[in-house]
Amino acid sequence: MAFSGPVSASPYSYKCASGALTCDASSNRKAKVTSFSFLPFQHPPIYNFISHVPSSYPSADVSVDESLEKGQLPKGHNWSIHKFGGTCVGNSQRIGNVVEIVIKDDSERKLVVVSAMSKVTDMMYDLVDKAQSRDDSYVSALETILDKHKSTAIDLLDGDELASFLSRLHYDINNLKAMLRAIYIAGHATESFSDFVVGHGELWSAQMLSSVIRKSGVDCTWMDTRSVLIVNPVSSTLVDPDYLGSEKGLEKWFSENPSKTIIATGFIASTPQNIPTTLKRDGSDFSAAIMAALLRARQITIWTDVDGVYSADPRKVSEAVILKTLSYQEAWEMSYFGANVLHPRTMIPVMQYDIPIVIRNIFNLSAPGTIICRHSVSENEDRQSLESPVKGFATIDNLALVNVEGTGMAGVPGTASAIFGVVKDVGANVIMISQASSEHSVCFAVPEKEVKVVADALEARFQQALGAGRLSQVAVIPNCSILAAVGQKMASTPGVSATLFSALAKANINVRAIAQGCSEYNITVVVKREECVKALRAVHSRFYLSRTTIAMGIIGPGLIGSTLLDQLRDQVLLDLLISHIHGSGPQGKISHDLRIAGSRTMLLNETSIDLSRWKEVQKDKGEKADLRKFVQHVHGNHFIPNTVLVDCTADSEVASHYYDWLRQGIHVITPNKKANSGPLEQYLKLRALQRQSYAHYFYEATVGAGLPVITTLQSVLETGDKILRVEGIFSGTLSFIFNNFIGARAFSDVVREAKEAGYTEPDPRDDLSGADVARKVIILARESGLKLELSDIPVENLVPEPLRVSASGEEFLQQLPQFDQLMAEKQQDASEAGEVLRYVGVVDAVNQNGAVELRRYKKDHPFAQLSGSDNIIAFTTERYAKQPLIVRGPGAGAEVTAGGVFSDVLRLASYLGAPS
């Protein structure tokens, strides 16, 4: 009754209880199946080959009306539907877990849809492939399948239930051997043959599960859904359910098998001609949804091996979160774009009756899972308003873009129809379409394995248009991936697209194509395949679904750099995971991916490093420092969306690379003053690039160590105020020296004390020369809008001229007492006038100049009130003209400087999208 052809005489003819298979193998050529038919399926199922026909099988012509007299099918919320995938019934222990869940469900009526045991479906397909390839190993493969089910049944069953199951199992295996032998002889198997063979996995798991449940004392019946579900095949990968026919089949089946607990086979069904077929891949979910719709069930629970639906693939985004709720539309969109949720068609049957689907983890019953329902609205409206408008992200890899463009396309009706008609004719699947409003081009994405045949067909179809110039090209862009942002609230939330594209731009990711439907449930972009994970992490963190991930390279693990590493280690809130070092280096999470580079060695490691041991690891595994290689290693990780280099050196050579790094989209953070105080032309070029790009350049620690000097100045200017004068004590070393240079103390003694306390550089002349203060002054001058060179700043050098050529810092200290008298006189003159000496830097924005010099201040002046090594900076502006704005605090030492750098790292993370 299924399909047939002329039957010719053949030495091989297998008569079947449920049909007839006739093969012609009279020649040496590959045999051909000439006839195959199936009788209607009934219960018990008639799917057994090469054996006697049980006389107890009911007649096939029992009418539906007669069946309904035996028992009316109840419908409604008293039904609960469960679906258990192959992993859930993978062995005897897991089947035991399933039984426990089914029994504990206190629903009045339960229908359980079950898949084949784990891997069995693939094994069954493999049987067919081997048989039609005339590979004799199909026989041993079938025995493996038999052993798998036999051993599981022996673990779970005993007595009559075990004997009954094993009898049916051996019966089926013998029939399959005969059928596979016929396929082996024919050298070919039709789709219906394959579906018939493959469906046995579900039959066996359903029979076994129902037997185990009955063993527990619960009345239970199993259902061969081929006698109930009727579907119309649309293509080799698609079927349409016949709901009316299926409903009649279910009513008929229930009238003969009334039970409150039903174990139904997933995946398999029949055509209207009673030919066995399947619902294709993920068909068991579809089976459960169809059954739920037919029964008007209260709920479907899909049992799997994950805690629910994730906001992104957790293998790509480690901080993906479980979504508590999804709407049907959101789940459909995420499924279509590759998320491991459900097959998109699973939603179709249940949406009509508002039947919720719950995704649960059979291995973690404490996890509440994800609910898919009509509206993904939280009961708490205040909390709902704070939720991200984007529910999740999904990706599809291994795609190619095809771009058809030309001026002759504009305004020509039927061009798009012709293009996609060609694509349809070659059987390619179009994943996404994007067209410019000018109609100048049409761009679409297809699987990469299909792109060549598509491009060739388009060029052949439009050969004349290409030759005449109406079409300019049919271009293929390979190695692409699709990234889709999905969320029902996106439609009512302004700025979602802007946020999405901003996150991609900040991660230095170029978008190849864009598509968005008017429903605004999803925004789809096409990116390079190698940047897909990087893009996914960037947008995921930007929508507050996870912390921002930053690949960090620390250059210069000296005093400041190593202190920064210690601070990163101690910062528990960041939960750092360290991984790479250039000179020395960690990798971690705001999320940081950290490396470290020194002047001699670097450590480039792909696994996490304990920050408390980075020095030991560097010593053992460090390699010769190579700045170019280091930067490539840090920036070359396509899985990390953001890269920052932290320059903790005072090296002008390292600073000279900032421009190139920023141009590559690498963020730069530094306490190194060389770039901002170097040649004016280079500085202006660097700042211009910074303003034009999405790469950030932070340098707070260049002036005030941990004090907010730069940010205060920038904030004043951004609010429209005008800088008139900036004056301050910028050197913590010189602040300490002049705060303690009082009374009869010798200047040289105070300098030595500062050296011994660790305030000075190894050679104190580096501090006393005023060069460091001059660089800070020129940085502030340029921030204030002055275009000055470092040479334009006059500097009062406190190192006596004869000592500027001393061989070493120690020699300098030994000779310095010879010049104490000069400084003593200056100090005495100031004291007699009621003043103190302070070494200051000044930016005079009004007169467009600056200076670094030793000045005298009244004892009630704020600069005279300092203690220790504190810095103080006074901003005189048009708004703060009478009373300057003052920033004061510790301005020297590795701890505060590293703290300033750390603050810039956190600021960068905030700008890139980390939650505040």
mmCIF file with all atom_site columns, N, CA and C in Angstrom, residues 629-676:
data_model
loop_
_atom_site.group_PDB
_atom_site.id
_atom_site.type_symbol
_atom_site.label_atom_id
_atom_site.label_alt_id
_atom_site.label_comp_id
_atom_site.label_asym_id
_atom_site.label_entity_id
_atom_site.label_seq_id
_atom_site.pdbx_PDB_ins_code
_atom_site.Cartn_x
_atom_site.Cartn_y
_atom_site.Cartn_z
_atom_site.occupancy
_atom_site.B_iso_or_equiv
_atom_site.pdbx_formal_charge
_atom_site.auth_seq_id
_atom_site.auth_comp_id
_atom_site.auth_asym_id
_atom_site.auth_atom_id
_atom_site.pdbx_PDB_model_num
ATOM 1   N N  . LYS A 1 629 ? 56.537 39.871 18.878 1.00 0.00 ? 629 LYS A N  1
ATOM 2   C CA . LYS A 1 629 ? 55.935 38.552 19.086 1.00 0.00 ? 629 LYS A CA 1
ATOM 3   C C  . LYS A 1 629 ? 54.956 38.583 20.251 1.00 0.00 ? 629 LYS A C  1
ATOM 4   N N  . PHE A 1 630 ? 55.341 39.316 21.283 1.00 0.00 ? 630 PHE A N  1
ATOM 5   C CA . PHE A 1 630 ? 54.491 39.426 22.469 1.00 0.00 ? 630 PHE A CA 1
ATOM 6   C C  . PHE A 1 630 ? 53.147 40.056 22.122 1.00 0.00 ? 630 PHE A C  1
ATOM 7   N N  . VAL A 1 631 ? 53.187 41.166 21.390 1.00 0.00 ? 631 VAL A N  1
ATOM 8   C CA . VAL A 1 631 ? 51.955 41.867 21.020 1.00 0.00 ? 631 VAL A CA 1
ATOM 9   C C  . VAL A 1 631 ? 51.093 40.978 20.126 1.00 0.00 ? 631 VAL A C  1
ATOM 10  N N  . GLN A 1 632 ? 51.713 40.283 19.192 1.00 0.00 ? 632 GLN A N  1
ATOM 11  C CA . GLN A 1 632 ? 50.959 39.378 18.328 1.00 0.00 ? 632 GLN A CA 1
ATOM 12  C C  . GLN A 1 632 ? 50.283 38.284 19.136 1.00 0.00 ? 632 GLN A C  1
ATOM 13  N N  . HIS A 1 633 ? 50.979 37.799 20.154 1.00 0.00 ? 633 HIS A N  1
ATOM 14  C CA . HIS A 1 633 ? 50.429 36.730 20.981 1.00 0.00 ? 633 HIS A CA 1
ATOM 15  C C  . HIS A 1 633 ? 49.221 37.226 21.785 1.00 0.00 ? 633 HIS A C  1
ATOM 16  N N  . VAL A 1 634 ? 49.348 38.411 22.350 1.00 0.00 ? 634 VAL A N  1
ATOM 17  C CA . VAL A 1 634 ? 48.252 38.962 23.156 1.00 0.00 ? 634 VAL A CA 1
ATOM 18  C C  . VAL A 1 634 ? 47.047 39.289 22.287 1.00 0.00 ? 634 VAL A C  1
ATOM 19  N N  . HIS A 1 635 ? 47.315 39.938 21.148 1.00 0.00 ? 635 HIS A N  1
ATOM 20  C CA . HIS A 1 635 ? 46.227 40.410 20.291 1.00 0.00 ? 635 HIS A CA 1
ATOM 21  C C  . HIS A 1 635 ? 45.711 39.326 19.354 1.00 0.00 ? 635 HIS A C  1
ATOM 22  N N  . GLY A 1 636 ? 46.462 38.258 19.206 1.00 0.00 ? 636 GLY A N  1
ATOM 23  C CA . GLY A 1 636 ? 46.100 37.240 18.230 1.00 0.00 ? 636 GLY A CA 1
ATOM 24  C C  . GLY A 1 636 ? 45.069 36.247 18.697 1.00 0.00 ? 636 GLY A C  1
ATOM 25  N N  . ASN A 1 637 ? 44.586 36.375 19.931 1.00 0.00 ? 637 ASN A N  1
ATOM 26  C CA . ASN A 1 637 ? 43.582 35.448 20.450 1.00 0.00 ? 637 ASN A CA 1
ATOM 27  C C  . ASN A 1 637 ? 42.207 35.857 19.920 1.00 0.00 ? 637 ASN A C  1
ATOM 28  N N  . HIS A 1 638 ? 41.685 35.077 18.957 1.00 0.00 ? 638 HIS A N  1
ATOM 29  C CA . HIS A 1 638 ? 40.417 35.432 18.331 1.00 0.00 ? 638 HIS A CA 1
ATOM 30  C C  . HIS A 1 638 ? 39.221 35.164 19.239 1.00 0.00 ? 638 HIS A C  1
ATOM 31  N N  . PHE A 1 639 ? 39.462 34.598 20.419 1.00 0.00 ? 639 PHE A N  1
ATOM 32  C CA . PHE A 1 639 ? 38.357 34.302 21.325 1.00 0.00 ? 639 PHE A CA 1
ATOM 33  C C  . PHE A 1 639 ? 38.154 35.399 22.372 1.00 0.00 ? 639 PHE A C  1
ATOM 34  N N  . ILE A 1 640 ? 39.098 36.344 22.450 1.00 0.00 ? 640 ILE A N  1
ATOM 35  C CA . ILE A 1 640 ? 38.993 37.436 23.415 1.00 0.00 ? 640 ILE A CA 1
ATOM 36  C C  . ILE A 1 640 ? 38.647 38.713 22.668 1.00 0.00 ? 640 ILE A C  1
ATOM 37  N N  . PRO A 1 641 ? 37.518 39.372 22.986 1.00 0.00 ? 641 PRO A N  1
ATOM 38  C CA . PRO A 1 641 ? 37.063 40.500 22.176 1.00 0.00 ? 641 PRO A CA 1
ATOM 39  C C  . PRO A 1 641 ? 37.870 41.779 22.341 1.00 0.00 ? 641 PRO A C  1
ATOM 40  N N  . ASN A 1 642 ? 38.529 41.965 23.477 1.00 0.00 ? 642 ASN A N  1
ATOM 41  C CA . ASN A 1 642 ? 39.224 43.227 23.731 1.00 0.00 ? 642 ASN A CA 1
ATOM 42  C C  . ASN A 1 642 ? 40.662 42.967 24.170 1.00 0.00 ? 642 ASN A C  1
ATOM 43  N N  . THR A 1 643 ? 41.578 43.799 23.665 1.00 0.00 ? 643 THR A N  1
ATOM 44  C CA . THR A 1 643 ? 42.993 43.665 24.005 1.00 0.00 ? 643 THR A CA 1
ATOM 45  C C  . THR A 1 643 ? 43.506 44.975 24.572 1.00 0.00 ? 643 THR A C  1
ATOM 46  N N  . VAL A 1 644 ? 44.251 44.905 25.677 1.00 0.00 ? 644 VAL A N  1
ATOM 47  C CA . VAL A 1 644 ? 44.878 46.090 26.246 1.00 0.00 ? 644 VAL A CA 1
ATOM 48  C C  . VAL A 1 644 ? 46.333 45.771 26.569 1.00 0.00 ? 644 VAL A C  1
ATOM 49  N N  . LEU A 1 645 ? 47.212 46.698 26.232 1.00 0.00 ? 645 LEU A N  1
ATOM 50  C CA . LEU A 1 645 ? 48.620 46.601 26.604 1.00 0.00 ? 645 LEU A CA 1
ATOM 51  C C  . LEU A 1 645 ? 48.887 47.629 27.691 1.00 0.00 ? 645 LEU A C  1
ATOM 52  N N  . VAL A 1 646 ? 49.463 47.181 28.792 1.00 0.00 ? 646 VAL A N  1
ATOM 53  C CA . VAL A 1 646 ? 49.784 48.056 29.916 1.00 0.00 ? 646 VAL A CA 1
ATOM 54  C C  . VAL A 1 646 ? 51.307 48.231 29.947 1.00 0.00 ? 646 VAL A C  1
ATOM 55  N N  . ASP A 1 647 ? 51.736 49.421 29.591 1.00 0.00 ? 647 ASP A N  1
ATOM 56  C CA . ASP A 1 647 ? 53.169 49.716 29.552 1.00 0.00 ? 647 ASP A CA 1
ATOM 57  C C  . ASP A 1 647 ? 53.601 50.292 30.894 1.00 0.00 ? 647 ASP A C  1
ATOM 58  N N  . CYS A 1 648 ? 54.297 49.486 31.691 1.00 0.00 ? 648 CYS A N  1
ATOM 59  C CA . CYS A 1 648 ? 54.764 49.924 33.003 1.00 0.00 ? 648 CYS A CA 1
ATOM 60  C C  . CYS A 1 648 ? 56.240 50.302 32.975 1.00 0.00 ? 648 CYS A C  1
ATOM 61  N N  . THR A 1 649 ? 56.766 50.571 31.783 1.00 0.00 ? 649 THR A N  1
ATOM 62  C CA . THR A 1 649 ? 58.156 50.978 31.660 1.00 0.00 ? 649 THR A CA 1
ATOM 63  C C  . THR A 1 649 ? 58.239 52.503 31.624 1.00 0.00 ? 649 THR A C  1
ATOM 64  N N  . ALA A 1 650 ? 59.464 52.999 31.545 1.00 0.00 ? 650 ALA A N  1
ATOM 65  C CA . ALA A 1 650 ? 59.698 54.419 31.288 1.00 0.00 ? 650 ALA A CA 1
ATOM 66  C C  . ALA A 1 650 ? 60.476 54.549 29.981 1.00 0.00 ? 650 ALA A C  1
ATOM 67  N N  . ASP A 1 651 ? 60.240 53.603 29.090 1.00 0.00 ? 651 ASP A N  1
ATOM 68  C CA . ASP A 1 651 ? 61.018 53.441 27.864 1.00 0.00 ? 651 ASP A CA 1
ATOM 69  C C  . ASP A 1 651 ? 60.371 54.197 26.704 1.00 0.00 ? 651 ASP A C  1
ATOM 70  N N  . SER A 1 652 ? 61.107 55.076 26.058 1.00 0.00 ? 652 SER A N  1
ATOM 71  C CA . SER A 1 652 ? 60.588 55.820 24.918 1.00 0.00 ? 652 SER A CA 1
ATOM 72  C C  . SER A 1 652 ? 60.398 54.921 23.703 1.00 0.00 ? 652 SER A C  1
ATOM 73  N N  . GLU A 1 653 ? 61.192 53.833 23.593 1.00 0.00 ? 653 GLU A N  1
ATOM 74  C CA . GLU A 1 653 ? 61.045 52.897 22.475 1.00 0.00 ? 653 GLU A CA 1
ATOM 75  C C  . GLU A 1 653 ? 59.697 52.186 22.544 1.00 0.00 ? 653 GLU A C  1
ATOM 76  N N  . VAL A 1 654 ? 59.317 51.752 23.742 1.00 0.00 ? 654 VAL A N  1
ATOM 77  C CA . VAL A 1 654 ? 58.010 51.115 23.890 1.00 0.00 ? 654 VAL A CA 1
ATOM 78  C C  . VAL A 1 654 ? 56.908 52.121 23.583 1.00 0.00 ? 654 VAL A C  1
ATOM 79  N N  . ALA A 1 655 ? 57.056 53.341 24.082 1.00 0.00 ? 655 ALA A N  1
ATOM 80  C CA . ALA A 1 655 ? 56.039 54.379 23.857 1.00 0.00 ? 655 ALA A CA 1
ATOM 81  C C  . ALA A 1 655 ? 55.865 54.694 22.382 1.00 0.00 ? 655 ALA A C  1
ATOM 82  N N  . SER A 1 656 ? 56.890 54.510 21.592 1.00 0.00 ? 656 SER A N  1
ATOM 83  C CA . SER A 1 656 ? 56.807 54.830 20.160 1.00 0.00 ? 656 SER A CA 1
ATOM 84  C C  . SER A 1 656 ? 55.869 53.883 19.420 1.00 0.00 ? 656 SER A C  1
ATOM 85  N N  . HIS A 1 657 ? 55.501 52.766 20.043 1.00 0.00 ? 657 HIS A N  1
ATOM 86  C CA . HIS A 1 657 ? 54.598 51.803 19.403 1.00 0.00 ? 657 HIS A CA 1
ATOM 87  C C  . HIS A 1 657 ? 53.129 52.085 19.676 1.00 0.00 ? 657 HIS A C  1
ATOM 88  N N  . TYR A 1 658 ? 52.817 53.042 20.541 1.00 0.00 ? 658 TYR A N  1
ATOM 89  C CA . TYR A 1 658 ? 51.428 53.272 20.915 1.00 0.00 ? 658 TYR A CA 1
ATOM 90  C C  . TYR A 1 658 ? 50.553 53.530 19.691 1.00 0.00 ? 658 TYR A C  1
ATOM 91  N N  . TYR A 1 659 ? 51.040 54.328 18.765 1.00 0.00 ? 659 TYR A N  1
ATOM 92  C CA . TYR A 1 659 ? 50.234 54.698 17.597 1.00 0.00 ? 659 TYR A CA 1
ATOM 93  C C  . TYR A 1 659 ? 49.830 53.454 16.809 1.00 0.00 ? 659 TYR A C  1
ATOM 94  N N  . ASP A 1 660 ? 50.780 52.578 16.552 1.00 0.00 ? 660 ASP A N  1
ATOM 95  C CA . ASP A 1 660 ? 50.479 51.365 15.796 1.00 0.00 ? 660 ASP A CA 1
ATOM 96  C C  . ASP A 1 660 ? 49.527 50.463 16.559 1.00 0.00 ? 660 ASP A C  1
ATOM 97  N N  . TRP A 1 661 ? 49.701 50.379 17.868 1.00 0.00 ? 661 TRP A N  1
ATOM 98  C CA . TRP A 1 661 ? 48.803 49.531 18.664 1.00 0.00 ? 661 TRP A CA 1
ATOM 99  C C  . TRP A 1 661 ? 47.380 50.052 18.628 1.00 0.00 ? 661 TRP A C  1
ATOM 100 N N  . LEU A 1 662 ? 47.223 51.353 18.806 1.00 0.00 ? 662 LEU A N  1
ATOM 101 C CA . LEU A 1 662 ? 45.886 51.934 18.761 1.00 0.00 ? 662 LEU A CA 1
ATOM 102 C C  . LEU A 1 662 ? 45.252 51.744 17.388 1.00 0.00 ? 662 LEU A C  1
ATOM 103 N N  . ARG A 1 663 ? 46.048 51.849 16.355 1.00 0.00 ? 663 ARG A N  1
ATOM 104 C CA . ARG A 1 663 ? 45.531 51.683 14.991 1.00 0.00 ? 663 ARG A CA 1
ATOM 105 C C  . ARG A 1 663 ? 45.043 50.253 14.764 1.00 0.00 ? 663 ARG A C  1
ATOM 106 N N  . GLN A 1 664 ? 45.626 49.289 15.464 1.00 0.00 ? 664 GLN A N  1
ATOM 107 C CA . GLN A 1 664 ? 45.197 47.891 15.372 1.00 0.00 ? 664 GLN A CA 1
ATOM 108 C C  . GLN A 1 664 ? 43.979 47.595 16.251 1.00 0.00 ? 664 GLN A C  1
ATOM 109 N N  . GLY A 1 665 ? 43.505 48.612 16.981 1.00 0.00 ? 665 GLY A N  1
ATOM 110 C CA . GLY A 1 665 ? 42.370 48.402 17.872 1.00 0.00 ? 665 GLY A CA 1
ATOM 111 C C  . GLY A 1 665 ? 42.764 47.918 19.246 1.00 0.00 ? 665 GLY A C  1
ATOM 112 N N  . ILE A 1 666 ? 44.055 48.029 19.583 1.00 0.00 ? 666 ILE A N  1
ATOM 113 C CA . ILE A 1 666 ? 44.538 47.619 20.907 1.00 0.00 ? 666 ILE A CA 1
ATOM 114 C C  . ILE A 1 666 ? 44.476 48.819 21.851 1.00 0.00 ? 666 ILE A C  1
ATOM 115 N N  . HIS A 1 667 ? 43.848 48.651 22.998 1.00 0.00 ? 667 HIS A N  1
ATOM 116 C CA . HIS A 1 667 ? 43.792 49.711 23.998 1.00 0.00 ? 667 HIS A CA 1
ATOM 117 C C  . HIS A 1 667 ? 45.150 49.806 24.704 1.00 0.00 ? 667 HIS A C  1
ATOM 118 N N  . VAL A 1 668 ? 45.495 51.017 25.137 1.00 0.00 ? 668 VAL A N  1
ATOM 119 C CA . VAL A 1 668 ? 46.785 51.236 25.795 1.00 0.00 ? 668 VAL A CA 1
ATOM 120 C C  . VAL A 1 668 ? 46.551 51.948 27.121 1.00 0.00 ? 668 VAL A C  1
ATOM 121 N N  . ILE A 1 669 ? 47.183 51.419 28.193 1.00 0.00 ? 669 ILE A N  1
ATOM 122 C CA . ILE A 1 669 ? 47.165 52.043 29.523 1.00 0.00 ? 669 ILE A CA 1
ATOM 123 C C  . ILE A 1 669 ? 48.609 52.152 29.971 1.00 0.00 ? 669 ILE A C  1
ATOM 124 N N  . THR A 1 670 ? 48.968 53.306 30.527 1.00 0.00 ? 670 THR A N  1
ATOM 125 C CA . THR A 1 670 ? 50.381 53.460 30.879 1.00 0.00 ? 670 THR A CA 1
ATOM 126 C C  . THR A 1 670 ? 50.616 54.534 31.918 1.00 0.00 ? 670 THR A C  1
ATOM 127 N N  . PRO A 1 671 ? 51.655 54.348 32.764 1.00 0.00 ? 671 PRO A N  1
ATOM 128 C CA . PRO A 1 671 ? 52.185 55.438 33.590 1.00 0.00 ? 671 PRO A CA 1
ATOM 129 C C  . PRO A 1 671 ? 53.429 56.051 32.939 1.00 0.00 ? 671 PRO A C  1
ATOM 130 N N  . ASN A 1 672 ? 53.770 55.564 31.745 1.00 0.00 ? 672 ASN A N  1
ATOM 131 C CA . ASN A 1 672 ? 54.961 56.026 31.019 1.00 0.00 ? 672 ASN A CA 1
ATOM 132 C C  . ASN A 1 672 ? 54.691 57.406 30.416 1.00 0.00 ? 672 ASN A C  1
ATOM 133 N N  . LYS A 1 673 ? 55.509 58.394 30.776 1.00 0.00 ? 673 LYS A N  1
ATOM 134 C CA . LYS A 1 673 ? 55.278 59.771 30.351 1.00 0.00 ? 673 LYS A CA 1
ATOM 135 C C  . LYS A 1 673 ? 55.842 60.081 28.968 1.00 0.00 ? 673 LYS A C  1
ATOM 136 N N  . LYS A 1 674 ? 56.631 59.172 28.409 1.00 0.00 ? 674 LYS A N  1
ATOM 137 C CA . LYS A 1 674 ? 57.397 59.494 27.214 1.00 0.00 ? 674 LYS A CA 1
ATOM 138 C C  . LYS A 1 674 ? 56.533 59.845 26.004 1.00 0.00 ? 674 LYS A C  1
ATOM 139 N N  . ALA A 1 675 ? 55.428 59.163 25.813 1.00 0.00 ? 675 ALA A N  1
ATOM 140 C CA . ALA A 1 675 ? 54.605 59.427 24.628 1.00 0.00 ? 675 ALA A CA 1
ATOM 141 C C  . ALA A 1 675 ? 53.938 60.800 24.700 1.00 0.00 ? 675 ALA A C  1
ATOM 142 N N  . ASN A 1 676 ? 53.361 61.148 25.844 1.00 0.00 ? 676 ASN A N  1
ATOM 143 C CA . ASN A 1 676 ? 52.625 62.409 25.958 1.00 0.00 ? 676 ASN A CA 1
ATOM 144 C C  . ASN A 1 676 ? 53.523 63.620 26.148 1.00 0.00 ? 676 ASN A C  1
#
